Short mmCIF file of C-alpha atoms and ligand atoms in Angstrom, two decimals:
data_model
loop_
_atom_site.label_atom_id
_atom_site.label_comp_id
_atom_site.label_asym_id
_atom_site.label_seq_id
_atom_site.Cartn_x
_atom_site.Cartn_y
_atom_site.Cartn_z
CA MET A 1 0.11 0.37 0.32
CA ASN A 2 1.09 3.46 -0.88
CA VAL A 3 0.03 6.69 -0.26
CA LEU A 4 0.09 9.41 -2.93
CA LYS A 5 -0.35 12.78 -2.53
CA PHE A 6 -1.02 15.57 -5.18
CA GLY A 7 -0.77 19.28 -4.55
CA GLY A 8 -2.79 22.04 -5.58
CA SER A 9 -0.48 22.80 -8.71
CA SER A 10 -0.87 19.24 -9.52
CA VAL A 11 -5.07 19.61 -9.91
CA ALA A 12 -4.74 22.91 -11.15
CA SER A 13 -6.96 22.13 -14.04
CA ALA A 14 -8.36 19.23 -16.02
CA ASP A 15 -5.43 18.30 -18.14
CA LEU A 16 -3.74 18.10 -15.32
CA LEU A 17 -6.18 15.86 -13.40
CA HIS A 18 -5.92 13.17 -16.45
CA ALA A 19 -1.97 13.55 -15.80
CA VAL A 20 -2.50 12.72 -12.29
CA ALA A 21 -4.85 9.72 -13.29
CA GLY A 22 -2.26 8.40 -15.23
CA ILE A 23 0.25 8.39 -12.46
CA VAL A 24 -2.14 6.75 -9.90
CA ALA A 25 -3.06 3.96 -12.89
CA GLU A 26 0.36 3.31 -13.03
CA ALA A 27 1.26 3.11 -9.05
CA VAL A 28 -2.23 0.70 -8.88
CA ALA A 29 -1.03 -1.63 -11.20
CA ASN A 30 2.01 -2.40 -8.74
CA ASP A 31 0.09 -2.05 -5.61
CA ARG A 32 -2.84 -0.69 -3.53
CA ALA A 33 -3.01 3.21 -3.14
CA VAL A 34 -4.73 5.76 -1.11
CA VAL A 35 -4.99 9.41 -3.25
CA VAL A 36 -4.61 12.29 -1.29
CA VAL A 37 -5.65 15.92 -2.98
CA SER A 38 -5.38 19.28 -2.16
CA ALA A 39 -7.45 22.06 -3.16
CA LEU A 40 -7.17 23.18 -6.92
CA ALA A 41 -4.28 25.66 -7.14
CA GLY A 42 -5.04 28.77 -5.28
CA VAL A 43 -8.34 27.91 -4.15
CA THR A 44 -7.61 27.81 -0.42
CA ASP A 45 -6.28 31.40 -0.69
CA ILE A 46 -9.54 32.55 -2.71
CA LEU A 47 -11.76 31.18 0.44
CA ALA A 48 -9.59 32.75 3.10
CA ARG A 49 -10.45 36.32 1.53
CA LEU A 50 -14.00 34.87 0.99
CA VAL A 51 -14.66 34.45 4.43
CA ASP A 52 -12.92 38.11 5.22
CA THR A 53 -14.73 39.63 2.75
CA ALA A 54 -18.10 38.15 4.01
CA ALA A 55 -17.02 38.77 7.29
CA SER A 56 -16.40 42.39 6.80
CA GLY A 57 -19.97 42.93 5.31
CA ASP A 58 -18.60 43.43 1.89
CA ARG A 59 -21.09 41.69 -0.77
CA ALA A 60 -17.80 40.93 -3.08
CA TRP A 61 -18.14 37.56 -1.55
CA GLU A 62 -21.27 36.65 -3.67
CA ARG A 63 -19.17 37.38 -6.88
CA GLY A 64 -16.05 35.50 -5.40
CA THR A 65 -18.12 32.12 -4.57
CA LEU A 66 -20.06 32.38 -8.03
CA ALA A 67 -16.13 32.31 -10.11
CA LEU A 68 -14.81 29.61 -7.72
CA ALA A 69 -18.35 27.53 -8.80
CA HIS A 70 -17.87 28.16 -12.19
CA ARG A 71 -14.09 26.78 -12.13
CA HIS A 72 -15.39 23.67 -10.35
CA LEU A 73 -18.35 22.91 -12.49
CA ASP A 74 -15.97 23.75 -15.59
CA CYS A 75 -13.56 21.42 -14.88
CA CYS A 76 -15.94 18.84 -14.47
CA ARG A 77 -17.59 19.28 -17.92
CA GLU A 78 -14.05 19.12 -19.31
CA LEU A 79 -13.42 15.47 -17.51
CA GLY A 80 -17.04 14.55 -19.30
CA ALA A 81 -20.11 15.50 -17.88
CA ASP A 82 -21.58 13.15 -14.80
CA PRO A 83 -24.52 14.33 -13.30
CA ALA A 84 -23.80 12.57 -9.99
CA ILE A 85 -20.45 14.24 -9.58
CA GLU A 86 -21.81 17.90 -10.55
CA SER A 87 -24.72 17.46 -8.08
CA SER A 88 -21.91 16.97 -5.50
CA LEU A 89 -20.11 19.76 -6.39
CA ARG A 90 -23.03 21.68 -6.31
CA ALA A 91 -24.04 20.24 -3.10
CA VAL A 92 -20.43 21.57 -1.50
CA LEU A 93 -20.54 24.99 -2.97
CA GLY A 94 -24.60 25.33 -1.65
CA GLU A 95 -22.86 24.82 1.66
CA LEU A 96 -20.14 27.08 1.18
CA ALA A 97 -22.50 29.81 -0.03
CA GLY A 98 -24.40 28.84 3.44
CA VAL A 99 -21.34 29.56 5.41
CA LEU A 100 -20.72 32.99 3.72
CA THR A 101 -24.19 34.00 4.12
CA GLY A 102 -23.63 33.32 8.17
CA LEU A 103 -20.46 35.05 8.32
CA ALA A 104 -21.98 38.14 6.22
CA ASP A 105 -24.82 38.14 8.90
CA ALA A 106 -22.84 38.09 11.77
CA ARG A 107 -20.36 40.12 10.63
CA SER A 108 -17.69 38.32 12.15
CA ALA A 109 -15.68 34.72 11.41
CA SER A 110 -15.15 32.43 14.30
CA PRO A 111 -12.20 30.08 13.68
CA ALA A 112 -14.66 27.26 13.48
CA SER A 113 -16.47 28.76 10.35
CA ARG A 114 -13.34 29.84 9.01
CA ASP A 115 -12.53 26.34 8.93
CA ALA A 116 -15.75 25.16 7.43
CA ALA A 117 -15.17 27.18 4.52
CA LEU A 118 -11.64 26.57 3.84
CA SER A 119 -12.76 22.54 3.72
CA THR A 120 -14.61 23.35 0.81
CA GLY A 121 -11.50 23.36 -1.39
CA GLU A 122 -10.41 20.09 -1.04
CA ARG A 123 -13.79 18.60 -1.00
CA LEU A 124 -14.38 19.71 -4.48
CA ALA A 125 -11.12 18.75 -5.52
CA ALA A 126 -11.53 15.42 -4.15
CA LEU A 127 -14.63 14.93 -6.42
CA LEU A 128 -12.77 15.97 -9.43
CA ALA A 129 -9.80 13.74 -9.24
CA ALA A 130 -12.36 10.87 -8.40
CA LEU A 131 -14.08 11.53 -11.39
CA ALA A 132 -10.68 11.80 -13.37
CA MET A 133 -9.21 8.62 -12.52
CA ARG A 134 -12.64 6.82 -13.41
CA ARG A 135 -12.69 8.50 -17.02
CA ARG A 136 -9.15 6.61 -17.36
CA GLY A 137 -11.01 3.32 -16.10
CA LEU A 138 -9.76 3.28 -12.64
CA ASP A 139 -12.45 2.51 -9.94
CA ALA A 140 -12.33 5.27 -7.17
CA VAL A 141 -14.20 7.22 -5.08
CA ALA A 142 -14.20 10.75 -3.07
CA VAL A 143 -13.76 10.19 0.55
CA ASP A 144 -14.19 13.11 2.96
CA ALA A 145 -11.37 12.83 5.42
CA ARG A 146 -13.95 14.19 8.33
CA GLU A 147 -14.77 10.76 8.16
CA LEU A 148 -11.61 9.50 8.63
CA VAL A 149 -9.27 12.54 10.20
CA VAL A 150 -10.13 12.74 13.80
CA THR A 151 -8.54 15.60 15.78
CA ASP A 152 -8.44 17.74 18.23
CA SER A 153 -10.67 21.24 18.08
CA ALA A 154 -7.85 23.47 17.31
CA PHE A 155 -9.42 24.85 14.33
CA GLY A 156 -6.96 26.19 11.99
CA GLU A 157 -4.43 23.74 13.50
CA ALA A 158 -5.56 20.82 14.24
CA GLU A 159 -3.89 17.66 15.50
CA PRO A 160 -4.83 14.47 14.16
CA ASP A 161 -5.50 11.65 16.99
CA LEU A 162 -3.70 8.78 15.22
CA ALA A 163 -5.47 6.08 17.11
CA ALA A 164 -8.59 7.14 16.54
CA THR A 165 -7.81 8.32 12.51
CA ALA A 166 -6.37 4.33 12.49
CA ARG A 167 -9.87 3.14 13.54
CA ARG A 168 -11.79 4.62 11.10
CA THR A 169 -9.59 4.58 8.22
CA ALA A 170 -9.20 0.76 8.72
CA ALA A 171 -13.35 0.60 8.77
CA LEU A 172 -13.37 2.49 5.47
CA LEU A 173 -11.21 0.40 3.25
CA ALA A 174 -12.91 -2.48 4.80
CA ARG A 175 -16.30 -1.31 3.43
CA LEU A 176 -14.52 -0.59 -0.32
CA ARG A 177 -15.09 -2.13 -3.17
CA PRO A 178 -11.58 -4.41 -3.79
CA GLY A 179 -9.47 -2.78 -6.23
CA CYS A 180 -11.55 1.03 -5.46
CA VAL A 181 -9.04 3.76 -5.10
CA PRO A 182 -9.95 6.24 -2.46
CA VAL A 183 -9.52 9.90 -3.37
CA VAL A 184 -8.86 11.59 0.23
CA THR A 185 -9.61 15.12 0.74
CA GLY A 186 -6.38 16.58 2.38
CA PHE A 187 -5.94 19.40 4.98
CA ILE A 188 -9.25 18.26 6.46
CA GLY A 189 -10.42 16.28 9.56
CA ALA A 190 -13.27 16.63 12.33
CA ASP A 191 -12.88 17.08 15.99
CA ARG A 192 -15.11 14.43 18.52
CA SER A 193 -18.06 16.44 18.12
CA GLY A 194 -18.14 16.04 14.29
CA ARG A 195 -17.05 20.00 13.19
CA THR A 196 -14.83 20.56 10.36
CA THR A 197 -11.21 21.30 11.26
CA THR A 198 -8.12 22.21 9.25
CA LEU A 199 -4.54 20.99 10.00
CA GLY A 200 -2.98 24.23 8.88
CA ARG A 201 -2.09 26.01 5.69
CA GLY A 202 -0.25 23.28 3.22
CA GLY A 203 -1.13 20.81 5.79
CA SER A 204 -2.66 18.02 3.19
CA ASP A 205 1.06 16.73 3.11
CA TYR A 206 0.22 16.07 6.74
CA THR A 207 -2.83 14.28 6.06
CA ALA A 208 -0.84 11.84 3.52
CA SER A 209 1.35 11.35 6.16
CA VAL A 210 -1.00 10.43 8.76
CA LEU A 211 -3.07 8.04 6.47
CA GLY A 212 0.39 6.45 5.72
CA ALA A 213 1.02 6.02 9.41
CA VAL A 214 -2.00 4.33 10.42
CA LEU A 215 -2.26 2.48 7.05
CA GLY A 216 1.84 1.25 7.64
CA ALA A 217 1.99 2.36 3.98
CA ALA A 218 5.37 1.27 2.07
CA ALA A 219 5.67 4.92 1.12
CA VAL A 220 4.00 8.14 0.89
CA GLU A 221 4.70 9.69 -1.84
CA ILE A 222 4.38 13.39 -2.45
CA TRP A 223 3.67 14.44 -6.01
CA THR A 224 4.18 18.12 -6.27
CA ASP A 225 5.32 20.79 -9.21
CA VAL A 226 9.51 20.49 -8.27
CA SER A 227 11.64 17.70 -8.98
CA GLY A 228 12.05 16.63 -5.16
CA VAL A 229 13.74 18.66 -2.44
CA LEU A 230 16.52 20.89 -4.11
CA ALA A 231 19.84 21.57 -2.44
CA ALA A 232 18.46 25.60 -2.66
CA PRO A 233 15.24 27.35 -3.16
CA PRO A 234 14.60 27.56 -7.19
CA CYS A 235 13.87 31.04 -7.03
CA ASP A 236 16.98 32.16 -5.55
CA VAL A 237 19.13 29.66 -7.00
CA PRO A 238 17.99 28.54 -10.43
CA HIS A 239 20.76 25.50 -10.74
CA ALA A 240 20.11 23.68 -7.39
CA ALA A 241 20.18 20.28 -7.76
CA THR A 242 18.01 17.86 -6.34
CA LEU A 243 19.02 16.38 -3.16
CA PRO A 244 18.58 12.43 -3.99
CA ALA A 245 18.36 11.14 -0.17
CA LEU A 246 17.66 13.47 3.29
CA THR A 247 17.10 12.16 6.43
CA TYR A 248 13.72 12.85 8.51
CA GLY A 249 15.72 15.50 10.25
CA GLU A 250 17.24 17.53 7.39
CA ALA A 251 13.46 17.14 5.44
CA THR A 252 11.82 18.42 8.95
CA ALA A 253 14.73 20.99 9.44
CA LEU A 254 14.22 22.25 6.20
CA ALA A 255 10.73 22.66 5.85
CA ARG A 256 10.85 24.25 9.44
CA LEU A 257 13.30 26.75 8.38
CA GLY A 258 11.48 28.15 5.23
CA ALA A 259 11.56 25.40 2.42
CA LYS A 260 7.85 24.91 0.91
CA VAL A 261 8.10 21.89 -0.39
CA LEU A 262 7.15 20.02 2.47
CA TYR A 263 4.79 20.81 5.27
CA PRO A 264 7.32 20.47 8.66
CA LYS A 265 5.14 18.17 10.23
CA THR A 266 4.81 15.37 7.30
CA MET A 267 7.81 13.42 8.82
CA ASP A 268 6.84 13.13 12.09
CA PRO A 269 4.67 10.13 12.27
CA LEU A 270 6.58 8.59 9.52
CA ALA A 271 9.95 9.23 11.27
CA ARG A 272 8.97 6.95 14.11
CA ARG A 273 7.89 3.94 11.67
CA GLY A 274 10.32 3.90 9.05
CA ILE A 275 8.35 4.59 6.47
CA PRO A 276 9.77 6.97 3.58
CA VAL A 277 8.74 9.93 2.04
CA VAL A 278 9.47 10.40 -1.77
CA VAL A 279 9.01 13.92 -2.95
CA ARG A 280 8.28 13.71 -7.16
CA ASN A 281 7.56 15.94 -10.06
CA THR A 282 3.80 15.53 -11.62
CA PHE A 283 5.20 17.63 -14.47
CA ASP A 284 8.30 15.19 -14.82
CA PRO A 285 7.07 11.68 -13.00
CA GLY A 286 10.37 10.09 -14.19
CA GLY A 287 12.73 12.36 -12.94
CA PRO A 288 14.71 13.65 -10.24
CA ARG A 289 13.45 12.46 -7.19
CA THR A 290 14.00 12.94 -2.98
CA VAL A 291 13.72 9.59 -0.67
CA VAL A 292 13.58 10.85 2.75
CA ASN A 293 13.99 8.25 5.40
CA ALA A 294 16.15 7.44 8.27
CA THR A 295 19.55 7.11 6.57
CA THR A 296 22.35 8.83 7.24
CA GLY A 297 24.98 8.98 4.37
CA ALA A 298 28.69 9.67 4.85
CA ASP A 299 27.89 13.40 4.65
CA HIS A 300 27.63 13.71 8.68
CA GLY A 301 28.55 17.60 9.45
CA ARG A 302 28.55 18.88 5.63
CA PRO A 303 25.80 21.28 4.56
CA ARG A 304 23.53 19.71 2.10
CA ALA A 305 21.08 22.34 1.61
CA VAL A 306 20.42 25.88 2.06
CA THR A 307 17.34 27.99 3.17
CA ALA A 308 15.97 31.07 4.32
CA LEU A 309 12.80 32.22 6.57
CA ASP A 310 11.65 35.73 6.50
CA GLY A 311 10.64 37.78 9.65
CA GLY A 312 11.21 37.83 13.52
CA VAL A 313 12.32 39.53 15.81
CA LEU A 314 16.27 39.74 17.13
CA VAL A 315 16.37 40.33 21.17
CA THR A 316 19.66 41.71 22.28
CA HIS A 317 20.40 41.99 26.13
CA GLU A 318 23.92 44.32 26.01
CA THR A 319 25.77 43.53 29.13
CA GLY A 320 25.65 46.73 31.58
CA PRO A 321 28.75 47.47 33.73
CA GLY A 322 27.25 44.61 36.19
CA GLY A 323 26.50 42.28 33.34
CA LEU A 324 23.63 39.78 33.49
CA ARG A 325 22.55 38.76 36.57
CA ARG A 326 20.91 35.48 34.82
CA ASP A 327 19.91 34.38 31.27
CA PRO A 328 17.24 36.76 30.36
CA MET A 329 16.18 34.35 27.32
CA ALA A 330 15.51 31.27 30.01
CA GLY A 331 11.98 33.24 31.02
CA LEU A 332 11.30 34.62 27.64
CA GLU A 333 10.19 31.82 25.97
CA ASP A 334 7.75 31.19 28.73
CA ALA A 335 6.57 34.66 28.70
CA LEU A 336 6.18 34.36 24.53
CA ARG A 337 4.42 31.29 24.97
CA GLU A 338 1.32 32.75 25.83
CA HIS A 339 1.23 35.01 23.23
CA GLY A 340 1.71 32.41 20.34
CA GLY A 341 5.43 33.38 20.03
CA SER A 342 8.56 31.28 19.64
CA LEU A 343 12.00 31.69 20.54
CA CYS A 344 15.21 30.34 18.95
CA PRO A 345 17.93 31.25 21.51
CA GLY A 346 21.09 32.14 20.75
CA ARG A 347 24.08 30.27 20.47
CA PRO A 348 26.62 31.08 23.24
CA GLY A 349 29.34 32.93 22.05
CA ALA A 350 27.70 34.79 19.16
CA LEU A 351 27.45 38.25 20.77
CA PRO A 352 28.35 39.53 24.01
CA GLY A 353 24.98 39.41 26.32
CA ALA A 354 22.17 37.20 25.31
CA VAL A 355 20.79 37.04 22.27
CA GLY A 356 17.35 35.15 20.67
CA LEU A 357 15.47 35.18 17.48
CA VAL A 358 11.58 35.47 18.33
CA ARG A 359 9.09 34.66 15.72
CA GLY A 360 4.93 34.68 15.86
CA VAL A 361 4.48 38.07 17.81
CA PRO A 362 5.19 41.68 16.80
CA ALA A 363 7.75 43.73 18.50
CA ALA A 364 5.61 45.19 21.12
CA THR A 365 4.97 41.68 22.63
CA VAL A 366 8.70 40.88 22.28
CA ARG A 367 9.39 43.88 24.39
CA SER A 368 6.80 43.63 26.93
CA ALA A 369 7.69 39.72 27.48
CA SER A 370 11.11 40.73 27.69
CA LEU A 371 10.97 43.05 30.21
CA GLN A 372 8.54 40.47 32.25
CA ALA A 373 11.04 37.78 31.63
CA ALA A 374 14.04 39.36 32.88
CA PRO A 375 13.59 43.02 35.01
CA ALA A 376 16.53 41.99 36.82
CA ALA A 377 18.78 41.78 33.81
CA SER A 378 16.76 44.72 31.90
CA GLU A 379 18.36 46.55 34.96
CA SER A 380 22.05 45.65 34.38
CA GLY A 381 21.74 45.98 30.62
CA THR A 382 19.88 47.39 27.57
CA ILE A 383 17.35 45.25 25.35
CA ARG A 384 17.61 46.07 21.98
CA LEU A 385 15.09 44.66 19.60
CA ARG A 386 15.78 44.53 15.84
CA GLU A 387 12.97 43.79 13.11
CA GLY A 388 13.49 42.97 9.55
CA VAL A 389 15.38 39.89 9.75
CA GLY A 390 15.28 36.58 8.94
CA THR A 391 17.07 33.63 8.82
CA VAL A 392 19.55 31.80 6.42
CA ALA A 393 20.21 28.24 7.31
CA LEU A 394 22.41 25.43 6.34
CA VAL A 395 20.94 21.74 6.66
CA GLY A 396 22.55 18.49 7.15
CA GLU A 397 23.10 16.11 9.81
CA GLY A 398 25.10 17.49 12.30
CA LEU A 399 25.32 20.84 11.80
CA GLY A 400 23.78 21.82 14.77
CA GLY A 401 25.91 23.81 16.73
CA ASN A 402 28.71 22.97 14.42
CA ARG A 403 31.55 25.31 15.00
CA VAL A 404 33.70 24.66 11.70
CA ALA A 405 30.52 24.93 9.10
CA GLY A 406 29.59 27.98 11.41
CA ALA A 407 33.03 29.49 10.96
CA GLN A 408 32.90 28.59 7.25
CA ALA A 409 29.28 30.17 6.73
CA ARG A 410 30.21 33.24 8.34
CA LEU A 411 33.61 33.73 6.56
CA ALA A 412 31.74 32.95 3.14
CA LEU A 413 29.12 35.54 4.11
CA ALA A 414 31.72 38.15 5.46
CA ALA A 415 33.01 37.65 1.81
CA ALA A 416 29.81 39.06 0.37
CA ARG A 417 29.85 41.90 2.97
CA ILE A 418 26.76 40.06 3.97
CA PRO A 419 26.61 41.15 8.12
CA VAL A 420 25.62 37.99 10.24
CA LEU A 421 23.55 39.48 13.23
CA ALA A 422 23.34 36.44 15.12
CA GLU A 423 23.57 32.60 14.88
CA VAL A 424 20.81 30.95 16.66
CA ASP A 425 19.71 27.60 17.85
CA ALA A 426 17.45 26.13 15.09
CA GLY A 427 16.10 23.20 17.25
CA SER A 428 17.76 20.40 15.49
CA ASP A 429 20.78 18.45 15.03
CA ALA A 430 20.51 18.71 11.19
CA ALA A 431 20.62 22.68 11.03
CA LEU A 432 22.77 25.90 11.52
CA ALA A 433 20.91 29.33 11.31
CA LEU A 434 22.08 32.26 10.71
CA VAL A 435 20.05 35.75 11.25
CA VAL A 436 20.51 38.34 8.50
CA GLN A 437 18.84 41.58 7.49
CA ARG A 438 15.96 40.72 5.58
CA GLY A 439 17.14 42.61 2.72
CA HIS A 440 20.04 40.26 2.49
CA LEU A 441 18.19 36.88 2.88
CA ARG A 442 18.34 36.01 -1.18
CA GLU A 443 22.00 36.75 -1.71
CA ALA A 444 23.08 34.74 1.58
CA VAL A 445 21.20 31.88 0.09
CA TRP A 446 22.94 32.33 -3.09
CA VAL A 447 26.38 32.98 -1.53
CA LEU A 448 26.34 29.79 0.96
CA HIS A 449 25.05 27.48 -1.84
CA GLU A 450 27.88 28.62 -4.21
CA ALA A 451 30.17 28.32 -1.52
CA LEU A 452 29.78 25.55 0.57
CA LEU A 453 27.18 23.43 -1.62
CA ALA A 454 28.21 23.67 -5.30
CA PRO A 455 31.68 22.85 -4.71
CA ALA A 456 31.01 19.66 -2.65
CA LEU A 457 28.19 18.50 -5.46
CA GLU A 458 30.95 19.56 -8.28
CA GLY A 459 33.49 17.57 -6.76
CA ARG A 460 31.21 14.58 -6.58
CA GLY A 461 30.11 15.08 -10.01
CA ALA A 462 33.70 15.14 -11.34
CA ALA A 463 34.57 12.27 -9.35
CA ALA A 464 31.99 10.20 -10.80
CA ALA A 465 32.24 11.16 -14.19
CA ARG A 466 36.24 11.23 -14.54
CA PRO A 467 37.44 9.13 -11.70
CA ALA A 468 40.72 8.77 -13.19
CA ALA A 469 41.19 12.60 -13.35
CA ALA A 470 40.01 12.96 -9.70
CA GLY A 471 43.66 13.49 -8.22
CA GLY A 472 45.07 15.24 -11.34
CA ALA A 473 43.64 18.82 -11.80
CA GLY A 474 41.70 18.40 -8.76
N1 LIG B 501 -4.99 23.69 0.38
C1 LIG B 501 -4.45 23.71 1.40
C2 LIG B 501 -3.88 24.77 1.58
O1 LIG B 501 -3.50 25.77 0.75
C3 LIG B 501 -3.51 22.91 2.09
C4 LIG B 501 -2.74 22.11 1.09
O2 LIG B 501 -2.73 22.77 0.07
O3 LIG B 501 -1.74 21.63 1.68
O4 LIG B 501 -3.30 25.80 2.44
MG1 MG B 502 2.22 22.18 -0.17
#
């Protein structure tokens, strides 16, 4: 059994849905498969805007909803009219209109009603994807993940309960005709009272990994619009190469530190069970791909990828004459948690005093939390906040706290005149994160890729191509 997940750009049109059906047909020729789909490209963003528009009392949501209806119904007709699917699509669209009408009347949106509206994108997509597969001669049926994925009630960022999800999923599979492919909505679930929840933006990957985990799948394949996980973001480094293999820790660190290709929690349920994640390109199915598993290669301590994450407030407690009486970062983390912020503490020795990078809350909150956490420290020093920063991170097993790699990165950035404001703990053994000004982020990615990653890749390529010359020209 394999789980195949297709992202929004892979299911954006009838033509693409045909291509997806072809990929699924090939997969089920070898093994059973569960398919997971995202909403059609851009639809969840549109739904989020419709929620805000309706809740603000602006009637533009009516036109927006109509446009969404046309897009999905047109796609259905292009796949070949199917009255049953068309009426299912209309039912979901009617439900969306009902939710938005309620928001317009109330002039506000609760987190629960927002999730109800956002869930419609995946529900429409699953109906269309199942239709495309049937047109290709496969037996396929759309499955609403609210019947499978049991979550807590944290709307917008719900956490699945694996044991409950396992029971429901096993029951569903037992009910299906033999050979019938379930096409499951990504991103959504239901809490114990049956209320619709979502797993967080980009969370369809997580649906796939939760289902892969509870089914004991051989692999979870994430089909996207790039050829696997690349050594650097392609928008910054167009020639970045596909990484053939990554560890779970490396993939998680990359996702947490800005790489868009995988949802950060995807690896969690799979790493424990040793189920690999394979990242593949819908637009180049035979092309390069990345396998994420537990295997660590011979590259321990060597950077394998670089990524950037914009945003955050850099907090610095500069030491006064009396020095710091205690570490002001220790209490800051607790003080921030109640506001939904997170702290990456600075690596010791990065700067005199103490430093940390706060994400997820505005600077004013950081200031009050800093004072609340360390009044004693602030008496003996100065708290400085710096906005407009981000992190550039090197990812590779053994890089967390690796002084040699840290020094190499700083040297490369210094040569390019990019000031490093701090080194922070990226919360992973597989990453090293440096804080730079926002305006330097993209250049920093390029510089680190060229200085620390490209030579390693070229070296290996040259050695493979011309083994006899390896010791010669160098
Ligand atoms: N459609 C959802 C989103 O755009 C989930 C996903 O694409 O993974 O966030
Ligand atoms: Mg995604």
